[in-house]
Tab-separated table of C-alpha atoms in Angstrom:
chain	number	residue	atom	x	y	z
A	280	MET	CA	23.985	-8.334	17.823
A	281	PHE	CA	20.281	-8.944	17.376
A	282	ARG	CA	18.840	-12.343	18.122
A	283	GLU	CA	17.241	-14.645	15.531
A	284	ALA	CA	14.160	-13.194	13.817
A	285	MET	CA	10.671	-14.538	14.353
A	286	THR	CA	8.332	-15.283	11.408
A	287	LEU	CA	4.647	-14.413	11.378
A	288	ALA	CA	3.483	-16.589	8.487
A	289	SER	CA	0.055	-17.214	9.966
A	290	SER	CA	-0.831	-13.502	9.995
A	291	ARG	CA	0.521	-12.633	6.558
A	292	PRO	CA	-1.474	-12.454	3.300
A	293	ALA	CA	-1.671	-15.714	1.329
A	294	SER	CA	0.749	-14.583	-1.382
A	295	ILE	CA	3.326	-13.583	1.207
A	296	SER	CA	3.143	-16.803	3.177
A	297	GLN	CA	3.455	-18.848	-0.016
A	298	THR	CA	6.932	-17.418	-0.622
A	299	GLU	CA	7.815	-17.615	3.083
A	300	THR	CA	8.943	-13.991	3.268
A	301	PRO	CA	10.708	-13.565	6.625
A	302	THR	CA	9.058	-11.049	8.944
A	303	ILE	CA	10.892	-9.515	11.887
A	304	ILE	CA	10.066	-7.004	14.585
A	305	LEU	CA	12.671	-4.281	14.711
A	306	ASP	CA	13.283	-3.679	18.400
A	307	ARG	CA	16.149	-4.265	20.812
A	308	GLU	CA	15.418	-8.003	20.962
A	309	ARG	CA	15.429	-8.938	17.266
A	310	GLU	CA	17.864	-9.232	14.397
A	311	LEU	CA	17.641	-9.812	10.656
A	312	VAL	CA	17.105	-13.387	9.463
A	313	PRO	CA	20.061	-15.249	7.967
A	314	ASN	CA	20.382	-15.561	4.201
A	315	ASN	CA	19.496	-19.264	4.148
A	316	MET	CA	15.907	-18.404	5.144
A	317	MET	CA	15.331	-16.376	1.976
A	318	PRO	CA	13.179	-17.970	-0.743
A	319	ARG	CA	14.616	-19.019	-4.067
A	320	ARG	CA	14.148	-16.491	-6.856
A	321	SER	CA	12.762	-17.144	-10.323
A	322	ALA	CA	14.473	-16.291	-13.620
A	323	ARG	CA	15.974	-12.824	-13.340
A	324	TRP	CA	15.029	-11.778	-16.892
A	325	LEU	CA	11.318	-12.407	-16.193
A	326	ARG	CA	10.417	-8.847	-15.269
A	327	PRO	CA	7.105	-7.097	-15.971
A	328	PHE	CA	8.492	-4.464	-18.346
A	329	VAL	CA	10.302	-7.158	-20.372
A	330	VAL	CA	7.158	-9.269	-20.722
A	331	GLU	CA	5.059	-6.204	-21.630
A	332	ARG	CA	7.429	-5.322	-24.466
A	333	LEU	CA	7.630	-8.916	-25.656
A	334	MET	CA	3.822	-8.942	-25.886
A	335	GLY	CA	3.966	-5.970	-28.248
A	336	VAL	CA	6.657	-7.649	-30.361
A	337	ALA	CA	4.605	-10.862	-30.504
A	338	ASP	CA	1.505	-8.945	-31.650
A	339	SER	CA	3.477	-7.234	-34.405
A	340	GLY	CA	5.011	-10.501	-35.584
A	341	LEU	CA	1.615	-12.211	-35.618
A	342	ILE	CA	0.094	-9.388	-37.665
A	343	LEU	CA	2.960	-9.453	-40.185
A	344	LEU	CA	2.686	-13.220	-40.608
A	345	SER	CA	-1.092	-13.008	-41.020
A	346	GLY	CA	-0.916	-10.190	-43.563
A	347	ILE	CA	1.831	-11.630	-45.732
A	348	GLY	CA	0.487	-15.172	-45.381
A	349	CYS	CA	-3.040	-14.186	-46.440
A	350	ALA	CA	-1.698	-12.209	-49.405
A	351	LEU	CA	0.457	-15.081	-50.672
A	352	ALA	CA	-2.174	-17.759	-50.058
A	353	TYR	CA	-5.015	-15.862	-51.715
A	354	GLN	CA	-3.029	-14.737	-54.732
A	355	VAL	CA	-1.361	-18.114	-55.350
A	356	TYR	CA	-4.282	-20.452	-54.693
A	357	VAL	CA	-7.140	-18.248	-55.897
A	358	GLN	CA	-5.653	-16.005	-58.547
A	359	SER	CA	-2.806	-18.378	-59.528
A	360	THR	CA	-0.361	-15.469	-59.545
A	361	LEU	CA	2.082	-14.013	-57.059
A	362	GLY	CA	0.722	-10.452	-57.481
A	363	LYS	CA	2.256	-7.700	-55.332
A	364	PRO	CA	3.065	-9.148	-51.890
A	365	LEU	CA	5.287	-6.174	-51.043
A	366	ALA	CA	2.245	-3.887	-50.976
A	367	PHE	CA	0.593	-6.096	-48.386
A	368	ALA	CA	3.848	-6.402	-46.450
A	369	ALA	CA	4.030	-2.604	-46.204
A	370	ALA	CA	0.353	-2.412	-45.223
A	371	SER	CA	0.916	-5.121	-42.582
A	372	VAL	CA	3.773	-3.130	-41.051
A	373	LEU	CA	1.580	-0.015	-40.918
A	374	ILE	CA	-1.312	-1.956	-39.357
A	375	ALA	CA	1.019	-3.547	-36.804
A	376	LEU	CA	2.416	-0.150	-35.759
A	377	ILE	CA	-0.994	1.519	-35.414
A	378	PHE	CA	-2.475	-1.508	-33.638
A	379	GLY	CA	0.400	-1.575	-31.155
A	380	LEU	CA	0.034	2.142	-30.438
A	381	LEU	CA	-3.733	1.819	-29.890
A	382	LEU	CA	-3.298	-1.080	-27.470
A	383	ALA	CA	-0.519	0.744	-25.620
A	384	VAL	CA	-2.724	3.840	-25.197
A	385	GLN	CA	-5.541	1.633	-23.845
A	386	GLY	CA	-3.186	-0.065	-21.370
A	387	GLY	CA	-3.422	-3.343	-23.263
A	388	TYR	CA	0.225	-4.181	-22.600
A	389	ARG	CA	0.124	-3.522	-18.865
A	390	LEU	CA	0.817	-6.759	-17.009
A	391	LYS	CA	-2.257	-6.485	-14.790
A	392	ASN	CA	-4.472	-5.995	-17.881
A	393	ILE	CA	-2.955	-8.808	-19.938
A	394	GLY	CA	-4.355	-11.295	-17.443
A	395	ASN	CA	-7.931	-10.046	-18.007
A	396	VAL	CA	-9.004	-12.057	-21.063
A	397	ARG	CA	-12.370	-10.302	-21.484
A	398	GLN	CA	-10.714	-6.886	-21.511
A	399	GLN	CA	-8.050	-8.133	-23.927
A	400	TRP	CA	-10.679	-9.430	-26.323
A	401	ARG	CA	-12.640	-6.177	-26.118
A	402	ILE	CA	-9.778	-3.793	-26.822
A	403	THR	CA	-8.237	-6.145	-29.408
A	404	PHE	CA	-11.426	-6.321	-31.454
A	405	ALA	CA	-12.050	-2.575	-31.218
A	406	ALA	CA	-8.449	-1.651	-32.087
A	407	TRP	CA	-8.205	-4.185	-34.943
A	408	THR	CA	-11.472	-3.028	-36.500
A	409	GLY	CA	-10.541	0.628	-36.065
A	410	VAL	CA	-7.121	0.133	-37.651
A	411	PHE	CA	-8.601	-1.581	-40.710
A	412	ALA	CA	-11.197	1.157	-41.126
A	413	LEU	CA	-8.467	3.818	-40.891
A	414	VAL	CA	-6.082	2.086	-43.308
A	415	LEU	CA	-8.826	1.449	-45.851
A	416	ALA	CA	-9.912	5.087	-45.621
A	417	LEU	CA	-6.297	6.207	-46.187
A	418	ALA	CA	-5.914	3.846	-49.146
A	419	PHE	CA	-9.112	5.197	-50.681
A	420	ALA	CA	-8.112	8.832	-50.090
A	421	MET	CA	-4.667	8.262	-51.604
A	422	LYS	CA	-6.192	6.350	-54.552
A	423	VAL	CA	-4.121	3.223	-53.941
A	424	SER	CA	-6.991	0.939	-52.931
A	425	GLU	CA	-6.740	-0.905	-56.270
A	426	GLU	CA	-3.405	-2.287	-55.071
A	427	PHE	CA	-5.214	-4.457	-52.527
A	428	SER	CA	-7.611	-7.219	-53.553
A	429	ARG	CA	-10.833	-7.414	-51.598
A	430	GLY	CA	-10.406	-11.140	-50.980
A	431	THR	CA	-6.978	-10.682	-49.447
A	432	THR	CA	-8.139	-7.751	-47.321
A	433	ILE	CA	-11.165	-9.606	-45.955
A	434	SER	CA	-9.169	-12.770	-45.240
A	435	PHE	CA	-6.436	-10.694	-43.545
A	436	TYR	CA	-9.025	-9.066	-41.281
A	437	PHE	CA	-10.602	-12.335	-40.118
A	438	VAL	CA	-7.438	-14.445	-39.985
A	439	GLY	CA	-5.530	-11.704	-38.157
A	440	LEU	CA	-8.367	-11.125	-35.695
A	441	THR	CA	-8.728	-14.851	-34.981
A	442	ALA	CA	-4.975	-15.259	-34.493
A	443	LEU	CA	-4.792	-12.241	-32.168
A	444	LEU	CA	-7.750	-13.361	-30.050
A	445	ALA	CA	-6.332	-16.876	-29.725
A	446	TRP	CA	-2.912	-15.486	-28.793
A	447	LYS	CA	-4.449	-13.083	-26.268
A	448	SER	CA	-6.309	-15.975	-24.634
A	449	LEU	CA	-3.131	-18.049	-24.283
A	450	ALA	CA	-1.120	-15.063	-23.049
A	451	SER	CA	-3.833	-14.149	-20.555
A	452	TYR	CA	-3.823	-17.675	-19.103
A	453	TRP	CA	-0.045	-17.725	-18.857
A	454	ILE	CA	0.224	-14.288	-17.266
A	455	SER	CA	-2.583	-15.022	-14.780
A	456	THR	CA	-0.866	-18.244	-13.720
A	457	ALA	CA	2.517	-16.548	-13.469
A	458	LEU	CA	1.076	-13.744	-11.335
A	459	GLN	CA	-0.527	-16.240	-8.982
A	460	ASN	CA	2.756	-18.154	-8.658
A	461	GLY	CA	4.825	-15.018	-8.106
A	462	SER	CA	6.973	-15.737	-11.170
A	463	PHE	CA	7.566	-12.027	-11.797
A	464	ALA	CA	8.897	-11.370	-8.285
A	465	ASN	CA	12.499	-10.686	-9.287
A	466	SER	CA	13.320	-7.221	-7.930
A	467	ARG	CA	14.700	-7.691	-4.422
A	468	ALA	CA	12.873	-5.509	-1.913
A	469	ILE	CA	12.583	-4.828	1.797
A	470	VAL	CA	9.350	-3.669	3.414
A	471	ILE	CA	9.550	-1.511	6.534
A	472	ALA	CA	6.082	-1.528	8.078
A	473	GLU	CA	4.252	-0.270	11.102
A	474	PHE	CA	3.505	-3.228	13.345
A	475	GLY	CA	0.360	-5.073	12.172
A	476	LEU	CA	-0.029	-3.382	8.771
A	477	ALA	CA	1.965	-5.958	6.803
A	478	SER	CA	-0.538	-8.711	7.585
A	479	THR	CA	-3.576	-6.702	6.464
A	480	SER	CA	-2.350	-4.535	3.579
A	481	LEU	CA	-3.423	-5.471	0.046
A	482	ALA	CA	-0.302	-3.685	-1.191
A	483	MET	CA	1.833	-6.547	0.114
A	484	ARG	CA	0.077	-9.016	-2.166
A	485	ASP	CA	0.391	-6.699	-5.171
A	486	LEU	CA	4.099	-6.176	-4.570
A	487	SER	CA	4.751	-9.906	-4.519
A	488	ARG	CA	2.697	-10.528	-7.655
A	489	HIS	CA	3.962	-7.654	-9.773
A	490	GLY	CA	7.715	-7.889	-9.847
A	491	PHE	CA	9.001	-7.542	-6.274
A	492	HIS	CA	10.677	-10.331	-4.331
A	493	LEU	CA	10.122	-9.386	-0.680
A	494	VAL	CA	13.365	-10.534	0.908
A	495	GLN	CA	12.459	-9.085	4.280
A	496	VAL	CA	9.409	-7.581	5.996
A	497	ILE	CA	10.496	-5.477	8.966
A	498	GLU	CA	7.930	-4.246	11.483
A	499	ILE	CA	8.460	-1.357	13.892
A	500	ARG	CA	6.301	-1.034	16.972
A	501	PRO	CA	4.046	2.062	17.228
A	502	ARG	CA	5.766	3.282	20.379
A	503	GLU	CA	9.071	3.382	18.491
A	504	LEU	CA	7.533	5.258	15.542
A	505	ALA	CA	5.974	7.831	17.855
A	506	SER	CA	9.217	8.514	19.666
A	507	PRO	CA	10.863	11.894	18.879
A	508	LEU	CA	14.223	10.100	19.268
A	509	LEU	CA	13.401	7.460	16.649
A	510	LEU	CA	16.490	8.061	14.508
A	511	SER	CA	18.970	7.917	17.365
A	512	SER	CA	17.303	4.935	19.032
A	513	LEU	CA	17.189	2.881	15.817
A	514	ALA	CA	20.480	4.066	14.324
A	515	PRO	CA	22.556	0.978	15.276
A	516	ARG	CA	19.872	-1.367	13.993
A	517	PHE	CA	19.447	0.558	10.757
A	518	ASP	CA	23.198	0.335	10.234
A	519	GLN	CA	22.785	-3.430	10.208
A	520	LEU	CA	19.794	-3.061	7.880
A	521	VAL	CA	21.961	-1.060	5.459
A	522	ALA	CA	24.636	-3.749	5.605
A	523	PHE	CA	22.015	-6.425	5.014
A	524	ALA	CA	20.659	-4.499	1.985
A	525	ARG	CA	24.128	-4.178	0.483
A	526	GLU	CA	25.023	-7.818	1.085
A	527	ASN	CA	21.786	-9.092	-0.476
A	528	GLN	CA	21.662	-6.621	-3.388
A	529	ILE	CA	18.371	-5.015	-2.334
A	530	GLU	CA	16.909	-2.932	-5.184
A	531	HIS	CA	13.870	-1.308	-3.526
A	532	VAL	CA	12.657	-0.307	-0.073
A	533	PHE	CA	8.949	0.136	0.672
A	534	LEU	CA	7.598	2.059	3.663
A	535	LEU	CA	4.206	0.841	4.854
A	536	MET	CA	2.859	3.116	7.577
A	537	ASP	CA	0.334	5.826	8.309
A	538	TRP	CA	1.151	8.960	6.312
A	539	SER	CA	0.478	11.099	9.367
A	540	ARG	CA	3.747	9.821	10.906
A	541	LYS	CA	5.816	12.498	9.193
A	542	HIS	CA	8.620	12.432	11.764
A	543	ALA	CA	8.985	8.652	11.520
A	544	ILE	CA	9.020	8.707	7.718
A	545	ASN	CA	11.642	11.473	7.613
A	546	SER	CA	13.772	9.664	10.191
A	547	ILE	CA	13.725	6.419	8.238
A	548	LEU	CA	14.607	8.303	5.039
A	549	ASP	CA	17.573	9.881	6.817
A	550	ALA	CA	18.732	6.448	7.934
A	551	LEU	CA	18.387	4.978	4.427
A	552	LYS	CA	19.834	7.875	2.423
A	553	ILE	CA	23.198	6.131	2.255
A	554	LEU	CA	21.652	3.383	0.103
A	555	PRO	CA	21.513	4.142	-3.664
A	556	VAL	CA	18.088	2.495	-4.032
A	557	PRO	CA	14.589	3.981	-4.443
A	558	VAL	CA	12.479	4.256	-1.296
A	559	HIS	CA	8.703	4.044	-1.914
A	560	LEU	CA	6.011	5.245	0.461
A	561	VAL	CA	2.991	2.950	0.121
A	562	PRO	CA	-0.337	4.826	0.493
A	563	ASP	CA	-2.171	4.089	3.706
A	564	PRO	CA	-5.863	3.013	3.452
A	565	ASN	CA	-7.121	6.589	3.820
A	566	VAL	CA	-4.913	7.922	1.015
A	567	ALA	CA	-5.116	4.886	-1.300
A	568	ARG	CA	-8.790	5.388	-2.085
A	569	PHE	CA	-8.033	8.860	-3.491
A	570	LEU	CA	-4.945	7.868	-5.473
A	571	ARG	CA	-7.055	5.571	-7.653
A	572	TYR	CA	-8.095	8.752	-9.475
A	573	PRO	CA	-5.896	10.479	-12.102
A	574	LEU	CA	-3.110	12.838	-11.007
A	575	VAL	CA	-3.258	16.252	-12.700
A	576	SER	CA	-0.487	18.850	-12.796
A	577	THR	CA	-1.657	22.413	-12.066
A	578	GLY	CA	1.576	24.308	-12.519
A	579	GLY	CA	3.927	23.306	-9.729
A	580	THR	CA	1.223	21.466	-7.789
A	581	TRP	CA	-0.093	17.968	-8.355
A	582	THR	CA	-3.738	17.327	-7.574
A	583	VAL	CA	-5.965	14.248	-7.523
A	584	GLU	CA	-8.863	14.583	-9.963
A	585	LEU	CA	-11.607	13.148	-7.757
A	586	GLN	CA	-14.327	14.071	-10.245
A	587	ARG	CA	-13.753	14.073	-13.975
A	588	THR	CA	-15.136	17.070	-15.808
A	589	PRO	CA	-17.438	16.493	-18.782
A	590	LEU	CA	-15.577	15.552	-21.949
A	591	SER	CA	-13.197	18.182	-23.275
A	592	GLY	CA	-14.140	20.256	-26.294
A	593	LYS	CA	-12.043	18.054	-28.574
A	594	GLU	CA	-13.559	14.889	-27.142
A	595	ARG	CA	-17.100	16.226	-27.436
A	596	ALA	CA	-16.460	17.248	-31.051
A	597	SER	CA	-15.095	13.827	-32.031
A	598	LYS	CA	-17.940	12.063	-30.235
A	599	ARG	CA	-20.478	14.316	-31.982
A	600	VAL	CA	-18.982	13.542	-35.400
A	601	ILE	CA	-19.305	9.806	-34.717
A	602	ASP	CA	-22.865	10.335	-33.461
A	603	ILE	CA	-23.944	12.182	-36.599
A	604	LEU	CA	-22.285	9.714	-38.957
A	605	GLY	CA	-23.502	6.680	-37.017
A	606	ALA	CA	-27.071	7.934	-36.655
A	607	SER	CA	-27.257	8.892	-40.334
A	608	VAL	CA	-25.958	5.509	-41.474
A	609	GLY	CA	-28.228	3.787	-38.965
A	610	LEU	CA	-31.323	5.542	-40.270
A	611	VAL	CA	-30.470	4.502	-43.830
A	612	ILE	CA	-29.734	0.883	-42.901
A	613	PHE	CA	-32.699	0.436	-40.573
A	614	ALA	CA	-35.194	2.446	-42.633
A	615	PRO	CA	-36.948	-0.714	-43.970
A	616	VAL	CA	-37.127	-2.194	-40.461
A	617	MET	CA	-38.497	1.052	-39.020
A	618	LEU	CA	-41.145	1.364	-41.742
A	619	LEU	CA	-42.247	-2.241	-41.217
A	620	THR	CA	-42.301	-1.741	-37.440
A	621	ALA	CA	-44.394	1.412	-37.767
A	622	ALA	CA	-46.916	-0.477	-39.883
A	623	LEU	CA	-47.096	-3.386	-37.424
A	624	VAL	CA	-47.586	-1.066	-34.437
A	625	LYS	CA	-50.389	0.774	-36.208
A	626	LEU	CA	-52.124	-2.394	-37.398
A	627	THR	CA	-51.955	-4.382	-34.143
A	628	SER	CA	-53.118	-1.774	-31.589
A	629	GLN	CA	-54.814	1.578	-31.310
A	630	GLY	CA	-52.757	4.688	-30.657
A	631	PRO	CA	-49.829	6.592	-32.158
A	632	VAL	CA	-46.868	4.838	-33.750
A	633	LEU	CA	-44.296	6.763	-31.715
A	634	PHE	CA	-44.257	7.090	-27.943
A	635	CYS	CA	-42.780	10.353	-26.601
A	636	GLN	CA	-41.736	10.779	-22.980
A	637	THR	CA	-39.866	13.428	-20.988
A	638	ARG	CA	-36.340	12.356	-20.035
A	639	ASN	CA	-33.396	14.157	-18.463
A	640	GLY	CA	-30.234	14.506	-20.516
A	641	PHE	CA	-26.922	16.349	-20.305
A	642	ASN	CA	-26.750	18.628	-17.261
A	643	GLY	CA	-30.243	17.449	-16.281
A	644	ARG	CA	-31.889	19.234	-19.220
A	645	ALA	CA	-35.294	17.797	-20.138
A	646	PHE	CA	-35.995	16.543	-23.658
A	647	ARG	CA	-38.579	14.393	-25.433
A	648	ILE	CA	-37.378	10.886	-26.268
A	649	PHE	CA	-38.784	8.944	-29.254
A	650	LYS	CA	-39.637	5.232	-29.146
A	651	PHE	CA	-41.943	2.917	-31.012
A	652	ARG	CA	-45.055	2.460	-28.893
A	653	THR	CA	-45.014	-0.965	-27.225
A	654	MET	CA	-47.800	-0.482	-24.659
A	655	CYS	CA	-51.468	0.316	-24.747
A	656	VAL	CA	-50.772	3.274	-22.395
A	657	SER	CA	-48.563	6.357	-22.747
A	658	GLU	CA	-47.437	7.397	-19.276
A	659	ASP	CA	-45.576	10.671	-18.883
A	660	GLY	CA	-46.186	12.333	-15.546
A	661	PRO	CA	-45.141	12.392	-11.893
A	662	THR	CA	-45.884	8.678	-11.494
A	663	ILE	CA	-44.627	6.096	-13.997
A	664	ILE	CA	-44.712	2.333	-13.465
A	665	GLN	CA	-41.863	0.367	-15.049
A	666	ALA	CA	-42.686	-2.520	-17.356
A	667	THR	CA	-42.358	-5.946	-15.738
A	668	ARG	CA	-42.332	-9.535	-16.978
A	669	ASN	CA	-45.722	-10.521	-18.461
A	670	ASP	CA	-46.920	-6.917	-18.087
A	671	ALA	CA	-50.529	-6.749	-19.359
A	672	ARG	CA	-49.917	-3.234	-20.721
A	673	VAL	CA	-47.389	-4.490	-23.314
A	674	THR	CA	-48.891	-5.239	-26.719
A	675	SER	CA	-48.263	-8.479	-28.593
A	676	ILE	CA	-45.890	-6.888	-31.098
A	677	GLY	CA	-44.492	-4.613	-28.377
A	678	ARG	CA	-43.149	-7.560	-26.386
A	679	TRP	CA	-40.969	-8.618	-29.297
A	680	LEU	CA	-39.907	-5.044	-30.052
A	681	ARG	CA	-38.765	-4.504	-26.474
A	682	LYS	CA	-36.874	-7.783	-26.303
A	683	THR	CA	-34.943	-7.029	-29.516
A	684	SER	CA	-34.582	-3.287	-28.722
A	685	ILE	CA	-36.089	-2.368	-32.094
A	686	ASP	CA	-38.409	0.008	-30.207
A	687	GLU	CA	-35.312	2.148	-29.477
A	688	LEU	CA	-34.454	2.805	-33.159
A	689	PRO	CA	-36.356	6.149	-33.370
A	690	GLN	CA	-33.846	7.506	-30.858
A	691	LEU	CA	-31.461	7.850	-33.796
A	692	LEU	CA	-33.501	11.011	-34.434
A	693	ASN	CA	-32.739	12.157	-30.873
A	694	VAL	CA	-29.043	11.654	-31.653
A	695	LEU	CA	-29.251	13.811	-34.787
A	696	LEU	CA	-31.111	16.500	-32.814
A	697	GLY	CA	-28.283	16.559	-30.275
A	698	ASP	CA	-30.336	15.407	-27.278
A	699	MET	CA	-28.658	12.008	-27.108
A	700	SER	CA	-25.503	10.156	-28.134
A	701	LEU	CA	-25.109	6.694	-29.601
A	702	VAL	CA	-23.362	5.577	-26.394
A	703	GLY	CA	-23.933	6.899	-22.886
A	704	PRO	CA	-25.957	6.285	-19.710
A	705	ARG	CA	-29.529	5.342	-20.566
A	706	PRO	CA	-31.922	8.259	-19.819
A	707	HIS	CA	-34.609	7.550	-17.252
A	708	ALA	CA	-38.066	9.070	-17.056
A	709	ALA	CA	-38.153	12.416	-15.252
A	710	ALA	CA	-40.312	10.892	-12.491
A	711	HIS	CA	-37.740	8.141	-11.873
A	712	ASN	CA	-34.891	10.671	-11.891
A	713	SER	CA	-36.490	12.604	-9.049
A	714	GLU	CA	-36.930	9.393	-7.088
A	715	TYR	CA	-33.449	7.931	-7.566
A	716	GLU	CA	-31.596	11.198	-6.951
A	717	LYS	CA	-32.905	11.030	-3.369
A	718	LEU	CA	-31.938	7.383	-2.880
A	719	ILE	CA	-28.554	7.088	-4.669
A	720	GLY	CA	-25.859	9.567	-3.735
A	721	ASN	CA	-23.899	9.550	-7.024
A	722	TYR	CA	-26.924	9.356	-9.313
A	723	ALA	CA	-26.622	12.978	-10.528
A	724	PHE	CA	-23.160	12.266	-12.027
A	725	ARG	CA	-24.900	10.382	-14.848
A	726	HIS	CA	-25.844	13.757	-16.330
A	727	HIS	CA	-22.213	14.755	-16.928
A	728	VAL	CA	-22.489	13.375	-20.481
A	729	LYS	CA	-25.296	13.003	-22.981
A	730	PRO	CA	-27.515	9.954	-22.491
A	731	GLY	CA	-27.145	7.160	-25.020
A	732	ILE	CA	-29.157	4.666	-26.995
A	733	THR	CA	-26.933	1.996	-25.461
A	734	GLY	CA	-24.378	2.054	-22.689
A	735	TRP	CA	-21.826	0.192	-20.586
A	736	ALA	CA	-24.466	-0.897	-18.063
A	737	GLN	CA	-26.721	-2.323	-20.780
A	738	ILE	CA	-24.092	-4.564	-22.385
A	739	ASN	CA	-23.170	-5.848	-18.911
A	740	GLY	CA	-26.672	-7.148	-18.289
A	741	TYR	CA	-28.361	-4.167	-16.579
A	742	ARG	CA	-31.009	-3.579	-19.193
A	743	GLY	CA	-34.742	-3.270	-18.684
A	744	GLU	CA	-36.489	-3.404	-15.333
A	745	THR	CA	-34.702	-2.313	-12.147
A	746	GLY	CA	-37.031	-3.759	-9.543
A	747	THR	CA	-34.795	-3.073	-6.534
A	748	ILE	CA	-32.611	-0.190	-5.453
A	749	ASP	CA	-29.575	-2.522	-5.530
A	750	LEU	CA	-30.023	-3.093	-9.261
A	751	MET	CA	-30.227	0.642	-9.917
A	752	GLU	CA	-27.155	1.288	-7.760
A	753	ARG	CA	-25.211	-1.253	-9.800
A	754	ARG	CA	-26.412	0.329	-13.057
A	755	VAL	CA	-25.363	3.768	-11.824
A	756	GLU	CA	-21.970	2.376	-10.787
A	757	LEU	CA	-21.383	1.056	-14.314
A	758	ASP	CA	-22.554	4.349	-15.845
A	759	LEU	CA	-20.083	6.294	-13.721
A	760	TRP	CA	-17.284	3.903	-14.688
A	761	TYR	CA	-18.069	4.636	-18.342
A	762	ILE	CA	-17.969	8.406	-17.770
A	763	ASN	CA	-14.641	8.242	-15.932
A	764	ASN	CA	-13.031	5.891	-18.476
A	765	TRP	CA	-14.483	7.205	-21.733
A	766	SER	CA	-12.576	6.679	-24.960
A	767	MET	CA	-13.526	6.383	-28.610
A	768	VAL	CA	-12.379	2.760	-28.636
A	769	LEU	CA	-14.671	2.046	-25.675
A	770	ASP	CA	-17.622	3.566	-27.547
A	771	LEU	CA	-16.946	1.438	-30.637
A	772	SER	CA	-16.645	-1.657	-28.466
A	773	ILE	CA	-19.973	-0.938	-26.741
A	774	LEU	CA	-21.720	-0.420	-30.090
A	775	PHE	CA	-20.465	-3.761	-31.391
A	776	ARG	CA	-21.342	-5.648	-28.218
A	777	THR	CA	-24.803	-4.072	-28.271
A	778	LEU	CA	-25.483	-5.773	-31.591
A	779	VAL	CA	-24.366	-9.072	-30.077
A	780	VAL	CA	-26.436	-8.935	-26.880
A	781	ALA	CA	-29.537	-7.191	-28.228
A	782	PHE	CA	-31.112	-10.479	-29.290
A	783	GLY	CA	-29.786	-12.621	-26.484
A	784	ARG	CA	-30.611	-10.847	-23.238
A	785	PRO	CA	-34.196	-11.387	-21.985
A	786	SER	CA	-34.042	-8.687	-19.292
A	787	ALA	CA	-36.162	-6.158	-21.210
A	788	TYR	CA	-39.871	-6.825	-21.137
C-alpha cells in the first residue's frame, strides 16, 4: 500500500487551496488520500448547463410578463377597454423566441459571459432593439400593424428593456459570486499533472470555477513520465487510482502535461481505458495560446484559424446594405446640422468648408476622406502633426465640432461612395500609417476591413490624440478584436454607444 498523501496547499492557485483539493505525488512512496479529506460538495443540480438554460427560461418569462402586462395596463387604464391581449401575447412569444436565439448566438447564456454585466447590457440592448425593429417590420409587411397600439408597443419596449437590464445585473452579480465561491463545482474530477504544473496552471482555477470539483490532484515526477517503461512501472498504482475513481464516482479525468510527452499520454490513456469516464488533455502553455482562435474543419482535418479572413461575401453584403441605409438616413436627419455647420465654418474662418485628406482604407487602398474643416491649416503630406489639447491651429468653432464629432458627419458621403463603413477601425493619415506600420507589428491587420466613422476603440475611450506608442498599440489591439469578433449586433451596439459617448468624452481636441 501507498503511504498517506502530502498536500501542497501553499503552492496551489488560490481557488484550489480554498477548496483544499488534496494533492499527491504519484511515486513509490505515496498513496491516495482518504475520503475524509475530500471537501464537501455543493448542490448537485447546480451545474453550468442547468443554470444557462434557466437563464433563457427566465428571460422568456420576463418578456412574456412585460408584453402581456403592458398590453393589459395600457388598454385598461388608458383606453378603458380590454382590446385584443391575445395579439400581444402572440407577439410577446415571438419576441421572446427571437431574443433568446439572438442571445444564444452571441454567447449571452454562457456561464462565463453571464458574469460580465457590461457585456450582458450591451448584447441585451442590441438584441432587444433589433428584435423590435424586425417584428415591427414584419407586422408592417403583413399589414397587421393596426392590431398593435403605438402606446402599448412603446411601453413594452421600455418596460421590457428595463426589466431585462435589471435582471441581467442581478444575475451577473449572483453568477460572479457563485463562480468565485466554486458553487458550480459539482462534477467530480481527478487531475493527473506533471510535477509542478498544477500550482502554476490557470486551467486549474478555471476547472474549479466552471463546474468541476477536483477531488484529487495527482502529480507524476518528470523522470517517471520520461521513462519508456512508464505503464509497467505505474500499473499497480494506477490500479489503485482506478479503484479510487470507482469508489468516489469520478466523472472526469484531466491530464495536465506537456503535449510533447506522447508516450506518457498514451500510457496513461491505456491505464485509464477501463474507466467509462471522459479523459481530457488540457492544452499546455505553448498550445493554449493558439487554441483561443476558432477551429475550422477542412475536410477530415481540423485547423486553427490564426488569422480571420476579411468578412465573407454574405457578411460584406449585409454590412454594405446597413451602411447604405444608415448613411442615407443619417444624411437626411443631419442635413440641417450639416448646413448650419458649413455656414459657421465659412463665417468664422478663412478657407474651404470641407477638409480632404488622404487616408488608407480596405487592403491599404488610398482614398480621400471628407471632414468639416476645424483648423486654419490643411495638412496632407509626408509629415502631419496630430491635434493636441489647446492646439493653436484649431479654430474657435472647430474645437466644439471636434469635441462633439460633428466634423465627422461628411464621412457619410465616404460611406455611400464605398470607401468607408459606418463601423470599423478609424482610418489614419497616410503619413501616420507609414510610421505606425514600422513600430506596431499587427498594425497592417486593421486594413482587413473597411475603415469606419466610429469603431470599437473609439467607444472604449481611444478617440482623438495618440501621443504615445502605447496608446496606439492599445487602439490597434481593440481594432483587431473588432475584426476578429465582428457581428451585425456588435455593429448596432457600437453605433448606439457612439451616440452616447460622442458628447461626453473630452479626448478629441
